CSV table of C-alpha atoms in Angstrom, one decimal:
chain,number,residue,atom,x,y,z
A,25,MET,CA,120.4,61.7,51.8
A,26,PRO,CA,117.4,63.5,53.2
A,27,ARG,CA,113.9,62.2,52.3
A,28,VAL,CA,111.7,64.7,50.5
A,29,LEU,CA,107.9,64.7,50.2
A,30,LEU,CA,106.8,66.7,47.2
A,31,ILE,CA,103.1,67.8,47.1
A,32,GLU,CA,102.5,69.2,43.6
A,33,ASP,CA,99.4,68.7,41.3
A,34,ASP,CA,101.0,69.6,38.0
A,35,ARG,CA,102.3,66.3,36.6
A,36,ALA,CA,105.0,67.8,34.4
A,37,VAL,CA,106.4,69.8,37.3
A,38,ARG,CA,106.1,66.9,39.7
A,39,ASP,CA,107.9,64.5,37.4
A,40,GLY,CA,110.7,67.1,36.7
A,41,VAL,CA,111.3,67.9,40.4
A,42,VAL,CA,111.3,64.2,41.4
A,43,LEU,CA,113.8,63.4,38.7
A,44,ALA,CA,116.1,66.3,39.7
A,45,LEU,CA,116.0,65.5,43.4
A,46,ARG,CA,116.6,61.8,42.8
A,47,ARG,CA,119.6,62.7,40.7
A,48,GLN,CA,120.9,64.5,43.7
A,49,GLY,CA,120.5,61.3,45.7
A,50,HIS,CA,117.3,62.1,47.6
A,51,GLU,CA,114.6,59.6,48.3
A,52,VAL,CA,111.4,61.2,47.1
A,53,ALA,CA,107.7,60.6,47.6
A,54,ALA,CA,105.3,62.6,45.5
A,55,ALA,CA,101.6,63.4,46.0
A,56,GLU,CA,99.3,65.4,43.7
A,57,THR,CA,96.7,66.5,46.3
A,58,GLY,CA,96.9,67.9,49.8
A,59,GLU,CA,94.9,65.0,51.2
A,60,ASP,CA,97.3,62.5,49.6
A,61,GLY,CA,100.2,64.5,50.8
A,62,LEU,CA,99.1,64.3,54.4
A,63,ASP,CA,98.6,60.5,54.1
A,64,ARG,CA,102.1,60.2,52.6
A,65,LEU,CA,103.5,62.3,55.5
A,66,ARG,CA,102.5,59.7,58.0
A,67,SER,CA,103.8,56.7,56.1
A,68,PHE,CA,106.9,58.2,54.4
A,69,ARG,CA,108.1,60.3,57.3
A,70,PRO,CA,110.1,62.9,55.3
A,71,ASP,CA,112.9,65.1,56.4
A,72,VAL,CA,111.5,68.0,54.4
A,73,VAL,CA,108.3,68.9,52.5
A,74,VAL,CA,108.2,70.8,49.3
A,75,LEU,CA,104.6,72.1,49.0
A,76,ASP,CA,102.8,73.8,46.1
A,77,LEU,CA,100.5,76.5,47.2
A,78,MET,CA,97.9,76.1,44.4
A,79,LEU,CA,96.4,72.7,44.9
A,80,PRO,CA,93.0,71.3,44.1
A,81,GLY,CA,90.7,70.6,47.0
A,82,MET,CA,92.7,71.3,50.2
A,83,THR,CA,94.9,74.2,49.4
A,84,GLY,CA,98.6,74.4,50.1
A,85,LEU,CA,98.0,76.8,52.9
A,86,ASP,CA,95.6,74.4,54.6
A,87,VAL,CA,98.2,71.6,54.2
A,88,CYS,CA,100.9,73.8,55.6
A,89,ARG,CA,98.8,74.6,58.7
A,90,ARG,CA,97.9,71.0,59.1
A,91,ILE,CA,101.5,69.9,59.0
A,92,ARG,CA,102.4,72.5,61.6
A,93,ASP,CA,99.6,71.2,63.8
A,94,LEU,CA,101.2,67.8,63.6
A,95,ASP,CA,104.9,68.8,63.7
A,96,GLN,CA,106.4,72.1,64.5
A,97,THR,CA,110.0,71.2,63.5
A,98,LEU,CA,109.5,69.5,60.0
A,99,PRO,CA,111.0,71.9,57.4
A,100,ILE,CA,108.5,73.2,54.8
A,101,VAL,CA,109.5,74.9,51.5
A,102,ILE,CA,106.5,76.3,49.6
A,103,ALA,CA,106.4,76.7,45.9
A,104,THR,CA,104.5,79.5,44.3
A,105,ALA,CA,103.9,80.1,40.5
A,106,ARG,CA,103.8,83.8,40.6
A,107,GLY,CA,106.1,84.8,43.5
A,108,ASP,CA,103.3,87.2,44.5
A,109,ASP,CA,104.1,89.0,47.7
A,110,GLU,CA,100.8,88.2,49.3
A,111,ASP,CA,100.9,84.5,48.5
A,112,VAL,CA,104.4,84.2,49.8
A,113,VAL,CA,103.8,86.1,53.0
A,114,VAL,CA,100.6,84.2,53.8
A,115,GLY,CA,102.4,80.9,53.2
A,116,LEU,CA,105.3,81.9,55.5
A,117,GLU,CA,102.8,83.1,58.2
A,118,ALA,CA,101.1,79.7,57.9
A,119,GLY,CA,104.3,78.1,59.1
A,120,ALA,CA,106.6,77.6,56.0
A,121,ASP,CA,110.3,78.0,56.5
A,122,ASP,CA,111.2,79.1,53.0
A,123,TYR,CA,109.9,79.4,49.4
A,124,VAL,CA,110.8,79.0,45.7
A,125,VAL,CA,109.2,80.5,42.7
A,126,LYS,CA,108.0,78.3,39.9
A,127,PRO,CA,109.3,77.2,37.4
A,128,VAL,CA,111.6,75.8,40.0
A,129,GLN,CA,115.3,75.7,39.1
A,130,ALA,CA,116.8,72.5,40.4
A,131,ARG,CA,119.9,74.2,41.8
A,132,VAL,CA,117.8,76.8,43.7
A,133,LEU,CA,115.5,74.1,45.1
A,134,GLN,CA,118.4,72.0,46.2
A,135,ALA,CA,120.1,75.0,47.9
A,136,ARG,CA,116.9,75.9,49.8
A,137,ILE,CA,116.5,72.3,50.9
A,138,ARG,CA,120.0,72.2,52.2
A,139,ALA,CA,119.5,75.5,54.0
A,140,VAL,CA,116.3,74.5,55.8
A,141,LEU,CA,117.9,71.1,56.8
A,142,ARG,CA,120.9,72.9,58.3
A,143,ARG,CA,118.6,75.1,60.3
A,144,ALA,CA,116.6,72.0,61.4
A,145,ALA,CA,119.9,70.4,62.6
A,146,GLY,CA,119.9,73.1,65.2
A,147,ALA,CA,123.5,74.2,65.5
A,148,PRO,CA,123.6,77.3,67.9
A,149,ALA,CA,123.5,80.4,65.7
A,150,ASP,CA,125.9,82.4,67.8
A,151,GLY,CA,128.7,79.8,67.5
A,152,GLY,CA,129.6,80.2,71.1
A,153,ILE,CA,129.5,77.9,74.1
A,154,PRO,CA,126.0,76.5,74.6
A,155,LYS,CA,124.3,77.8,77.7
A,156,ILE,CA,121.0,78.5,79.3
A,157,ASP,CA,119.9,82.2,79.3
A,158,THR,CA,116.8,83.6,81.1
A,159,TYR,CA,115.2,86.9,80.2
A,160,GLY,CA,112.2,87.4,82.5
A,161,ASP,CA,109.7,84.8,81.6
A,162,LEU,CA,111.7,83.6,78.6
A,163,THR,CA,114.3,80.9,78.9
A,164,VAL,CA,116.5,79.8,76.0
A,165,ASP,CA,118.5,76.6,76.4
A,166,ARG,CA,121.2,76.8,73.8
A,167,ALA,CA,122.5,73.3,74.6
A,168,GLY,CA,119.2,71.6,74.5
A,169,LEU,CA,117.9,73.8,71.7
A,170,SER,CA,114.7,74.4,73.6
A,171,VAL,CA,112.7,77.4,74.7
A,172,THR,CA,110.2,77.9,77.6
A,173,TRP,CA,107.9,80.8,78.3
A,174,GLN,CA,106.7,81.1,81.9
A,175,GLY,CA,107.9,77.6,82.5
A,176,ASP,CA,106.0,76.0,79.6
A,177,PRO,CA,107.8,74.6,76.5
A,178,VAL,CA,107.4,76.6,73.3
A,179,ALA,CA,107.4,74.5,70.1
A,180,LEU,CA,109.3,76.5,67.4
A,181,ALA,CA,109.9,75.7,63.8
A,182,PRO,CA,113.6,75.6,62.7
A,183,SER,CA,113.7,79.1,61.3
A,184,GLU,CA,112.0,80.5,64.4
A,185,LEU,CA,114.4,78.8,66.8
A,186,ARG,CA,117.5,79.9,64.8
A,187,LEU,CA,116.1,83.5,64.6
A,188,LEU,CA,115.7,83.6,68.4
A,189,LEU,CA,119.1,82.1,69.0
A,190,THR,CA,120.7,84.7,66.6
A,191,LEU,CA,119.0,87.7,68.1
A,192,SER,CA,119.2,86.7,71.8
A,193,ALA,CA,122.9,85.9,71.5
A,194,SER,CA,123.6,89.6,71.2
A,195,PRO,CA,121.0,91.5,73.3
A,196,GLY,CA,120.7,95.2,72.3
A,197,GLN,CA,122.5,94.7,68.9
A,198,VAL,CA,120.5,95.8,65.9
A,199,PHE,CA,120.4,93.3,63.1
A,200,SER,CA,119.4,94.4,59.6
A,201,ARG,CA,117.1,92.1,57.6
A,202,GLN,CA,120.0,91.3,55.3
A,203,GLN,CA,122.1,90.2,58.2
A,204,LEU,CA,119.3,88.0,59.5
A,205,LEU,CA,118.7,86.5,56.1
A,206,GLU,CA,122.4,85.5,55.9
A,207,ALA,CA,122.6,84.2,59.5
A,208,VAL,CA,119.3,82.4,59.7
A,209,TRP,CA,118.2,81.5,56.1
A,210,GLN,CA,121.8,81.4,54.8
A,211,HIS,CA,120.9,83.2,51.6
A,212,SER,CA,120.1,86.8,50.7
A,213,TYR,CA,118.1,86.9,47.5
A,214,HIS,CA,116.5,90.2,46.5
A,215,GLY,CA,113.1,90.7,48.2
A,216,ASP,CA,113.5,88.0,50.8
A,217,ALA,CA,113.1,90.5,53.7
A,218,ARG,CA,109.5,89.1,53.9
A,219,LEU,CA,111.0,85.8,55.2
A,220,VAL,CA,112.4,87.7,58.2
A,221,ASP,CA,109.2,89.7,58.8
A,222,ALA,CA,106.9,86.7,58.7
A,223,CYS,CA,109.2,84.7,60.9
A,224,VAL,CA,109.3,87.5,63.5
A,225,LYS,CA,105.5,87.7,63.5
A,226,ARG,CA,105.2,84.0,64.1
A,227,LEU,CA,107.9,84.0,66.8
A,228,ARG,CA,106.3,86.9,68.6
A,229,ALA,CA,102.9,85.2,68.6
A,230,LYS,CA,104.4,82.0,70.1
A,231,LEU,CA,106.2,84.0,72.8
A,232,GLY,CA,103.0,85.9,73.7
A,233,GLU,CA,104.5,89.2,72.6
A,234,PRO,CA,102.0,92.1,72.1
A,235,PRO,CA,102.2,93.1,68.5
A,236,ARG,CA,102.3,96.8,69.2
A,237,GLU,CA,104.7,96.7,72.2
A,238,PRO,CA,106.8,93.5,72.0
A,239,ARG,CA,108.9,92.9,75.0
A,240,HIS,CA,111.9,91.0,73.5
A,241,ILE,CA,111.8,91.0,69.7
A,242,GLN,CA,111.7,94.7,68.9
A,243,THR,CA,111.5,96.4,65.6
A,244,VAL,CA,114.0,99.1,64.7
A,245,ARG,CA,112.1,101.1,62.0
A,246,GLY,CA,113.8,101.3,58.6
A,247,PHE,CA,116.5,98.9,59.6
A,248,GLY,CA,115.7,95.6,61.3
A,249,TYR,CA,115.3,94.0,64.7
A,250,ARG,CA,117.0,93.7,68.1
A,251,PHE,CA,116.5,91.6,71.2
A,252,ALA,CA,115.8,93.3,74.5
A,253,ALA,CA,117.0,91.2,77.5
A,254,ARG,CA,114.5,92.4,80.1
């Protein structure tokens, strides 16, 4: 079973989540501060990180950014006590792949962990024959699950890669946020359109797309996004 690193300062929450995950067969390491979590990251080498946003000292956002500096592909699920839109969006823009609202229900957390790990496994989102596609300066290698921009490799988090694979598999097709949630995140809970919007923002930045006039990842107002192969 996947190895989970839990970074959570509330002892009661930490103990409850550890117990629930171990009952599911996970190997779990727990840390109560961001600094301790980063130390455990190096020694434990988890498959996924579950990260509380409200930590003493180094904040959860700082930890998320630090993890992304070290590893672009390690799945991160953030936990927020309030489910506040601003907290969630900032966390997602810092590099998280998904989120849960505390108090965390074990079945919801387990479902989110399974989903981010499936994305990290990297199966081509279009389900077709893997191939290499080139769109101007952008090259998408569906077999090697790699992306280059102007010949330089682009490090993408699992959600970013799967989003790009999904959109670029059908150039010109408009995808609603709901469709992208189901294809990329494999869930469609109410309000999770912010997952899509935050991931699009990160993906555009990594591809050097101008925010106001993106070349490939285009917004269709009031509906969703499409990929322009030009």
